[in-house]
Short mmCIF file of C-alpha atoms in Angstrom, two decimals:
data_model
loop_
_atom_site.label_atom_id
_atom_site.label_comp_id
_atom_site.label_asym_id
_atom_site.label_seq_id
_atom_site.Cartn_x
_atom_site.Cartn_y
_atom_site.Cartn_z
CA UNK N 131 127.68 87.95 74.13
CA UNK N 132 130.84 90.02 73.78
CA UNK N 133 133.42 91.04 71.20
CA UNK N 134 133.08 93.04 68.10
CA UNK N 135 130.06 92.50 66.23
CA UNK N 136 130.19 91.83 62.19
CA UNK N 137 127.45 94.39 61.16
CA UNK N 138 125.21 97.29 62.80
CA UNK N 139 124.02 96.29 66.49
CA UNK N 140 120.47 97.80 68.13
CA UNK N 141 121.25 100.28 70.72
CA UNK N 142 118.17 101.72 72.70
CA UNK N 143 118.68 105.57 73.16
CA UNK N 144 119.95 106.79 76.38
CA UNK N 145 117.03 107.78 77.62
CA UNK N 146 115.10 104.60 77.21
CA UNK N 147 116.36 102.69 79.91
CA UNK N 148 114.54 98.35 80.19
CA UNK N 149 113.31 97.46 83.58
CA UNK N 150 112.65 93.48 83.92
CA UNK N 151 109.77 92.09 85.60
CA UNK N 152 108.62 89.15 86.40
CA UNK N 153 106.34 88.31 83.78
CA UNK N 154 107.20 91.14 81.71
CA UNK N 155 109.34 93.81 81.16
CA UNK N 156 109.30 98.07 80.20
CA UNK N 157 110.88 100.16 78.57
CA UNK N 158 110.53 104.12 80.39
CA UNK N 159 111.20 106.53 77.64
CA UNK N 160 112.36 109.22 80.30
CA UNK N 161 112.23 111.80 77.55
CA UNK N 162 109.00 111.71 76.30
CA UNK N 163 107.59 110.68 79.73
CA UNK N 164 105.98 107.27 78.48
CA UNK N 165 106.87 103.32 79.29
CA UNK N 166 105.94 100.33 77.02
CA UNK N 167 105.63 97.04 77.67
CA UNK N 168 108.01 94.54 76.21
CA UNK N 169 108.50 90.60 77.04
CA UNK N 170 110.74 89.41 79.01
CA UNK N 171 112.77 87.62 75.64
CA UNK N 172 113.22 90.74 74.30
CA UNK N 173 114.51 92.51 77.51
CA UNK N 174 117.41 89.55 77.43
CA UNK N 175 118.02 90.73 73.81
CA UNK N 176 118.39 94.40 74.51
CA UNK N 177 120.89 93.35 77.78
CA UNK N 178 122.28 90.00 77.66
CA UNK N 179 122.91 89.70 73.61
CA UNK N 180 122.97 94.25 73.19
CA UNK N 181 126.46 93.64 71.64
CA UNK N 182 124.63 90.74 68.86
CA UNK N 183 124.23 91.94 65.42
CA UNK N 184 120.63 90.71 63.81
CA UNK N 185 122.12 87.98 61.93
CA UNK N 186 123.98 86.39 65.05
CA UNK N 187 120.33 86.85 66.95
CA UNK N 188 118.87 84.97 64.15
CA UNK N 189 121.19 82.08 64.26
CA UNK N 190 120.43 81.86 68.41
CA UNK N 191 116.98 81.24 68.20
CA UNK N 192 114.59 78.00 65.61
CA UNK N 193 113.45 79.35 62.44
CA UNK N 194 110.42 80.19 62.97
CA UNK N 195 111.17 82.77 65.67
CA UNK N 196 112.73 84.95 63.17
CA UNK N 197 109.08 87.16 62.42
CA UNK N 198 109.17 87.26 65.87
CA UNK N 199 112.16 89.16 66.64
CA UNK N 200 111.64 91.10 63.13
CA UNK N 201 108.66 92.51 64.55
CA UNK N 202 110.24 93.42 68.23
CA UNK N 203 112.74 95.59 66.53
CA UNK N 204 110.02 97.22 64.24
CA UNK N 205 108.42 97.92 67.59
CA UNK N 206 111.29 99.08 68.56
CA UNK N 207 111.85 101.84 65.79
CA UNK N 208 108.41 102.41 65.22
CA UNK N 209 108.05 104.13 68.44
CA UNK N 210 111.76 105.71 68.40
CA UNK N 211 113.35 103.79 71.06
CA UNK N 212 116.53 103.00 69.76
CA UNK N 213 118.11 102.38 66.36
CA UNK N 214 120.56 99.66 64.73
CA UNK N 215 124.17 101.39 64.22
CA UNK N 216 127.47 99.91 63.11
CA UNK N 217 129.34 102.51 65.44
CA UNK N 218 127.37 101.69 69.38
CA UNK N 219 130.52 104.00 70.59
CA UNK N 220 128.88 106.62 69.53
CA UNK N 221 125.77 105.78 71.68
CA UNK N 222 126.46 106.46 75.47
CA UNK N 223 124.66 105.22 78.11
CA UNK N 224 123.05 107.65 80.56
CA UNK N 225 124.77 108.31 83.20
CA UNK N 226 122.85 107.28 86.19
CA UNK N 227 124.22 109.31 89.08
CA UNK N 228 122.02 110.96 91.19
CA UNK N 229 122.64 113.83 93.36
CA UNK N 230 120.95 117.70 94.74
CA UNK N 231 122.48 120.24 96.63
CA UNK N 232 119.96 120.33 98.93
CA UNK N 233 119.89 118.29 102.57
CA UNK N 234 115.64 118.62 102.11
CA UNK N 235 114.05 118.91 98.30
CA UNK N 236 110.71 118.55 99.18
CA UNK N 237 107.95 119.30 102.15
CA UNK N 238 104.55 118.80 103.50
CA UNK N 239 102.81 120.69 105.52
CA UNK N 240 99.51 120.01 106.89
CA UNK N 241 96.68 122.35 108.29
CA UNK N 242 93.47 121.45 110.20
CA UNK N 243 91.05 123.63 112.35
CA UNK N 244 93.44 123.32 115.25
CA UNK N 245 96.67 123.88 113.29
CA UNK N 246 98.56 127.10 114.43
CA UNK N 247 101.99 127.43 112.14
CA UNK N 248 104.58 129.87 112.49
CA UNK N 249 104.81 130.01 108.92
CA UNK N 250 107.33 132.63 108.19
CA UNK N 251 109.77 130.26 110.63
CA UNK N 252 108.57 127.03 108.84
CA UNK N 253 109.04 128.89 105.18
CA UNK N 254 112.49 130.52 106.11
CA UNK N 255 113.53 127.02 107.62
CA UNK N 256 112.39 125.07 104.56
CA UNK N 257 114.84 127.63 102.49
CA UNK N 258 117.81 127.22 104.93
CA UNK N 259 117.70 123.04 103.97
CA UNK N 260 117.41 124.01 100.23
CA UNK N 261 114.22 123.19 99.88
CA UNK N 262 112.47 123.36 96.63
CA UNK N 263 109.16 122.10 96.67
CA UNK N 264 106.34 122.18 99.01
CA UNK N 265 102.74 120.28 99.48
CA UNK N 266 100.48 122.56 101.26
CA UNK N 267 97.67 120.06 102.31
CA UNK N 268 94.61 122.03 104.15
CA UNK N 269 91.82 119.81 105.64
CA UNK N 270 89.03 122.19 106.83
CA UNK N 271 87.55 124.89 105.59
CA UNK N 272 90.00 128.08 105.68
CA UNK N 273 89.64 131.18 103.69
CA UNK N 274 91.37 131.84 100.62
CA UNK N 275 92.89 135.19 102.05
CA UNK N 276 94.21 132.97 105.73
CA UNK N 277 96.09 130.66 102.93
CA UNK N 278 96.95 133.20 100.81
CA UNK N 279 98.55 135.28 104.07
CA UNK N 280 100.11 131.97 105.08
CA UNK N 281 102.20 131.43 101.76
CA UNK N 282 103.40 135.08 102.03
CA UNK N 283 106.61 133.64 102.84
CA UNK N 284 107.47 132.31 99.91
CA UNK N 285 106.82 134.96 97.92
CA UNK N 286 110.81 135.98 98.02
CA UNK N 287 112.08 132.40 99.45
CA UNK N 288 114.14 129.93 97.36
CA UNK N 289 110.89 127.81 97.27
CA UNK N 290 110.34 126.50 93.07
CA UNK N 291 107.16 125.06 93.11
CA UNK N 292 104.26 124.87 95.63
CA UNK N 293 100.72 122.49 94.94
CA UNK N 294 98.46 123.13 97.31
CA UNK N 295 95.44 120.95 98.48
CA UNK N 296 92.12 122.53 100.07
CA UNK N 297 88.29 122.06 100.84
CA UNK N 298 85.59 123.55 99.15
CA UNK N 299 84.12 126.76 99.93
CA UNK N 300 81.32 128.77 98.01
CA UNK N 301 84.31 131.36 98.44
CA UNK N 302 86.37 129.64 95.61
CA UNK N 303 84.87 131.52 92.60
CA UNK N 304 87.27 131.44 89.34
CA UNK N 305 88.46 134.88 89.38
CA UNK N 306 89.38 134.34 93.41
CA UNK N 307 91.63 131.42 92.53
CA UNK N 308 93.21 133.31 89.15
CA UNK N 309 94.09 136.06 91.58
CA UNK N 310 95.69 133.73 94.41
CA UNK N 311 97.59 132.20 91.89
CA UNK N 312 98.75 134.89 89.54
CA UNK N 313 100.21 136.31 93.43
CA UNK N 314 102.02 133.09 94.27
CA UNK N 315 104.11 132.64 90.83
CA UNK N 316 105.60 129.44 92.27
CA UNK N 317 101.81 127.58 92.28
CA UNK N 318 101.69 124.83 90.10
CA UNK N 319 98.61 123.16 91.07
CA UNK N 320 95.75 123.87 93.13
CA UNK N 321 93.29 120.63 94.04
CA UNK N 322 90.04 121.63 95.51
CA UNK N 323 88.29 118.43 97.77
CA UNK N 324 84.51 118.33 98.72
CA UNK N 325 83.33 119.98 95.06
CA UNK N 326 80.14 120.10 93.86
CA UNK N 327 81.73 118.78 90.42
CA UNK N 328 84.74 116.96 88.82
CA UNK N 329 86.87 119.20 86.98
CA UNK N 330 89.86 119.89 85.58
CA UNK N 331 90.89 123.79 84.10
CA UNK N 332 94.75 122.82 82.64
CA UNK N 333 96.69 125.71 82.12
CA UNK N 334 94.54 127.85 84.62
CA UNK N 335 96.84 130.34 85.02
CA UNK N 336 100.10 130.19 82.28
CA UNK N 337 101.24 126.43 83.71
CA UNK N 338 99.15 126.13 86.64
CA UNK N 339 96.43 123.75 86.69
CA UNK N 340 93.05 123.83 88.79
CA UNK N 341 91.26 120.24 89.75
CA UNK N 342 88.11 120.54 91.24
CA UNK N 343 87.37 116.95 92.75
CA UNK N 344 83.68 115.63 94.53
CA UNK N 345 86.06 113.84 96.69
CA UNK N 346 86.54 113.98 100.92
CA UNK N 347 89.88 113.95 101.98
CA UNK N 348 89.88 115.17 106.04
CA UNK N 349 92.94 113.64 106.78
CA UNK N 350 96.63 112.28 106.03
CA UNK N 351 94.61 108.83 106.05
CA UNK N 352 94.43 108.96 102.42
CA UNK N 353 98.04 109.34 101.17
CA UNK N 354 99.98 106.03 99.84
CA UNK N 355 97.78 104.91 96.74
CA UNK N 356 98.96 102.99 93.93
CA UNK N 357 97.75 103.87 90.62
CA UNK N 358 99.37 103.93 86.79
CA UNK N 359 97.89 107.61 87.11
CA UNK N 360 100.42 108.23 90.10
CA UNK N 361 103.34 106.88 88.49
CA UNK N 362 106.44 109.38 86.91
CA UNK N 363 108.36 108.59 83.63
CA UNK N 364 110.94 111.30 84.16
CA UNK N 365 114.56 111.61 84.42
CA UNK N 366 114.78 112.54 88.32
CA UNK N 367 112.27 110.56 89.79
CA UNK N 368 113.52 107.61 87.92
CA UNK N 369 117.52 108.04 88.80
CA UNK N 370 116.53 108.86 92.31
CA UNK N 371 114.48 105.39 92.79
CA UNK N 372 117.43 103.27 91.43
CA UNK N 373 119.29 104.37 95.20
CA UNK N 374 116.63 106.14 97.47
CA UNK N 375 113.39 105.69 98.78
CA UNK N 376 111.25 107.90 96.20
CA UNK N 377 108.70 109.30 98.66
CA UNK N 378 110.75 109.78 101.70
CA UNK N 379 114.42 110.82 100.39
CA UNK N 380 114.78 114.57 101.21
CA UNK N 381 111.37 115.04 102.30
CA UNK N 382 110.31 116.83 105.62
CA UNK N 383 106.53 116.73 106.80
CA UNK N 384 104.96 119.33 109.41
CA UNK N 385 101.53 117.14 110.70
CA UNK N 386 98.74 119.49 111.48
CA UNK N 387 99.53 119.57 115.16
CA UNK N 388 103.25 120.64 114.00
CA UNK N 389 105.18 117.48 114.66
CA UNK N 390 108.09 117.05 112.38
CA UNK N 391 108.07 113.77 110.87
CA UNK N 392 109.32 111.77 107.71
CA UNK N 393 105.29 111.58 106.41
CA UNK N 394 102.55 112.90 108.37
CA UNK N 395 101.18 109.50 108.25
CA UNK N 396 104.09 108.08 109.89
CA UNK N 397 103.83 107.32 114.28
CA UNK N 398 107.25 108.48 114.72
CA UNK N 399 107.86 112.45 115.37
CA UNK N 400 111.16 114.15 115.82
CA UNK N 401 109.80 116.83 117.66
CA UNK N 402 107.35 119.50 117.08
CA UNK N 403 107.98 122.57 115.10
CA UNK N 404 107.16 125.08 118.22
CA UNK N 405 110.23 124.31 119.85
CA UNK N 406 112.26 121.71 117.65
CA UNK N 407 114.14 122.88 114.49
CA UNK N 408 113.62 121.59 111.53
CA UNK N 409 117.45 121.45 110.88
CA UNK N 410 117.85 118.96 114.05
CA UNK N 411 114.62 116.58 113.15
CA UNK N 412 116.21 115.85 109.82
CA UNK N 413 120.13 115.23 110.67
CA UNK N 414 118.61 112.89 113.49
CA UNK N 415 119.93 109.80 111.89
CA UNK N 416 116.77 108.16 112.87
CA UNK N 417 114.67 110.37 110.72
CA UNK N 418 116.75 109.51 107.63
CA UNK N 419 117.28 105.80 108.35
CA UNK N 420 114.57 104.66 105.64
CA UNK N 421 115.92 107.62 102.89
CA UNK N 422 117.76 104.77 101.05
CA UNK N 423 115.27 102.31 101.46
CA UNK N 424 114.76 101.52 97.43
CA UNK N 425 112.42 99.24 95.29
CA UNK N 426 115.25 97.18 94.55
CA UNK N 427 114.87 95.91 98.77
CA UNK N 428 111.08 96.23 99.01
CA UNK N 429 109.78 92.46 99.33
CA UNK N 430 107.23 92.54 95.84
CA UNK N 431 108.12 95.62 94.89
CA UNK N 432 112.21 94.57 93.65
CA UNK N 433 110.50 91.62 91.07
CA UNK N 434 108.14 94.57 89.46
CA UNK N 435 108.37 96.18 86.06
CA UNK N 436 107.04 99.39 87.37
CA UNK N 437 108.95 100.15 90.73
CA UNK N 438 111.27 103.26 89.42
CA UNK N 439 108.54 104.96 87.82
CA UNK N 440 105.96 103.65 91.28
CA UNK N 441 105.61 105.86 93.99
CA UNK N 442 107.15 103.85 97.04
CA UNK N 443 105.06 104.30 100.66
CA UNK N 444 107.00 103.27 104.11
CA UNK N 445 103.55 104.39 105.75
CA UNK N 446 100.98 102.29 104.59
CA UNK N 447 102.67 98.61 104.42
CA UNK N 448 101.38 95.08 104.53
CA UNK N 449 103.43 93.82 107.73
CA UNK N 450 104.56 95.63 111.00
CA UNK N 451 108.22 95.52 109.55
CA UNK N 452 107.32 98.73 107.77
CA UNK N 453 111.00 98.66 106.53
CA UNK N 454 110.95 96.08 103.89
CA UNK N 455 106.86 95.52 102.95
CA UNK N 456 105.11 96.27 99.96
CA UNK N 457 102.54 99.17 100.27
CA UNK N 458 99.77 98.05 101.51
CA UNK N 459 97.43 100.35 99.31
CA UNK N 460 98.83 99.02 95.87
CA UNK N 461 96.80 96.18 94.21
CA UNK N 462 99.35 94.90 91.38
CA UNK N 463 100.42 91.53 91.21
CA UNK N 464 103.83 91.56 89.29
CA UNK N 465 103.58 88.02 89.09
CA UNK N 466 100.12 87.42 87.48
CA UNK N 467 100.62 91.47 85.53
CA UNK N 468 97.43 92.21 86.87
CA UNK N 469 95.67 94.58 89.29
CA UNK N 470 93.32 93.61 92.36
CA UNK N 471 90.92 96.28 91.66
CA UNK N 472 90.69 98.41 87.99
CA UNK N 473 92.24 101.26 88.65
CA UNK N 474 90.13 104.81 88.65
CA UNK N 475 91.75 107.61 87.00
CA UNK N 476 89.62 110.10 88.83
CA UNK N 477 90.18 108.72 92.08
CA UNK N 478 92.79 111.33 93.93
CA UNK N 479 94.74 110.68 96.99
CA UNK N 480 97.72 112.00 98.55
CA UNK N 481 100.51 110.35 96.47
#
């Protein structure tokens, strides 16, 4: 519906952005970091008929559908999504450009018992592409002070934030960990696999949190799960999936044998790190050919409600065309809204 509307008009705030689904649509509040579910009916309203003042929505729609669409909008307001206004000028939408100045923004690297990084080369690489962020995944049993001496690095690099992933040792005593951490500023989370307990100590050290988890992870095997727990209402994550492939866009993996490739639990490597740059791995146009791979293309994935706020996995897919398949590790059914198996919000993976 178009031209100038006799009365105020409901305009959802720019940072509450619908997504339609199949059977039903959300709303991701990227500000507060939370998505509701709304019907389908309603997601035409706040799209097809935005410009329609409450009266003209009224006179669309039989009688007794009128409590109907009183209550969406009370929905609406009661949990500050948008507002009615006579002057919608005033109400922008976001912008939805997204863009770093970075050629890498995130990395992974992985450590086993046979692993032998250079890491002051991989570290000063990393900072040469811009990176930002970096997984440090470690699947044996390594000493605090051999991890600590191989994050030295970063200490001065351009590196923002580091989470790092290890196993269990009777060496990981509180005050060990608060130490490690109050070194490496740029820790925001430390997991800790194959623990006698659960357990979660938020805010461990100023922002950093420390999970303890009863949990075996040996291997890359377990990355590409798909759980409401994984998914991320935020402004980046959810500009970046509306063009790019969310997991693999700027992202650079070291496997524990050093092989540079797009995910360590991807076959194809681009070289290993001994005697490959990481530079040349990532402006082989082969290694970024799946960066703009995006929900909207991935067969299931483009016809659900959740898939900007849903981390995407080329890995782990359904069919040998890895390209186009849904994940193979997600069990939601956009078109039933329901999932194969419930969901366990302790269960961790690699996400």
């Amino acid at each position: 519906m178009s031209g100038a509307s006799e009365g105020p008009v409901f305009r959802l705030f720019a940072c509450c952005l619908p997504v339609r689904g199949v059977v039903r649509s959300t709303i991701c509040d990227l500000q507060r970091g939370e998505y509701h579910f709304i019907p389908n009916s309603l997601y035409e309203i706040l799209t097809k008929h935005r410009d329609a003042t409450l009266e003209q929505l009224k006179a669309m729609v039989d009688p007794e559908a009128h409590e109907t669409l009183d209550e969406y909008f009370a929905f609406l307001e009661g949990n500050e999504l948008g507002l009615w206004t006579s002057e919608p000028e005033s109400f922008p939408e976001l912008n939805l450009h997204w863009q770093v100045p970075s050629v890498i923004t995130n990395a992974i690297i992985d450590v086993d018992q046979e692993s032998n990084h250079d890491w002051e080369e991989l570290i000063r690489q990393l900072g040469d592409l811009g990176c930002r962020a970096l997984q440090l995944r470690v699947f044996c049993e390594m000493p605090l002070a051999a991890i600590d001496a191989a994050l030295e690095p970063s200490l001065h690099g351009p590196l923002r934030s580091i989470d790092v992933l290890m196993r269990w040792t009777p060496e990981h005593e509180l005050e060990r960990l608060r130490d490690f951490i109050k070194k490496h500023r740029r820790i925001q989370s430390v997991t800790i696999v194959s623990a006698p307990e659960n357990r979660i100590e938020k805010d461990f050290v100023d922002s950093a949190y420390l999970v303890y988890a009863t949990q075996t992870i040996s291997s890359h095997d377990h990355c590409g799960q798909v759980l409401p727990g994984y998914f991320t209402v935020g402004t980046g994550f959810y500009l970046e999936s509306l063009r790019f492939n969310n997991c693999l866009n700027g992202k650079v993996s070291i496997d524990a044998n050093g092989e540079i490739r797009n995910c360590p639990s991807m076959p194809a490597s681009f070289g290993n790190a001994k005697n490959t740059t990481l530079h040349a791995a990532v402006m082989d146009q082969k290694f970024r050919e799946l960066w703009e791979v995006n929900k909207d293309q991935v067969e299931v994935c483009r016809d659900c409600e959740f898939r900007y706020i849903c981390p995407d996995c080329r890995a782990w897919v359904r069919t040998s065309d890895e390209r186009f398949a849904k994940p193979s590790k997600c069990g939601y059914d956009p078109y039933t809204g329901t999932w194969s198996r419930v969901p366990q919000p302790e269960s961790l993976s690699l996400a």
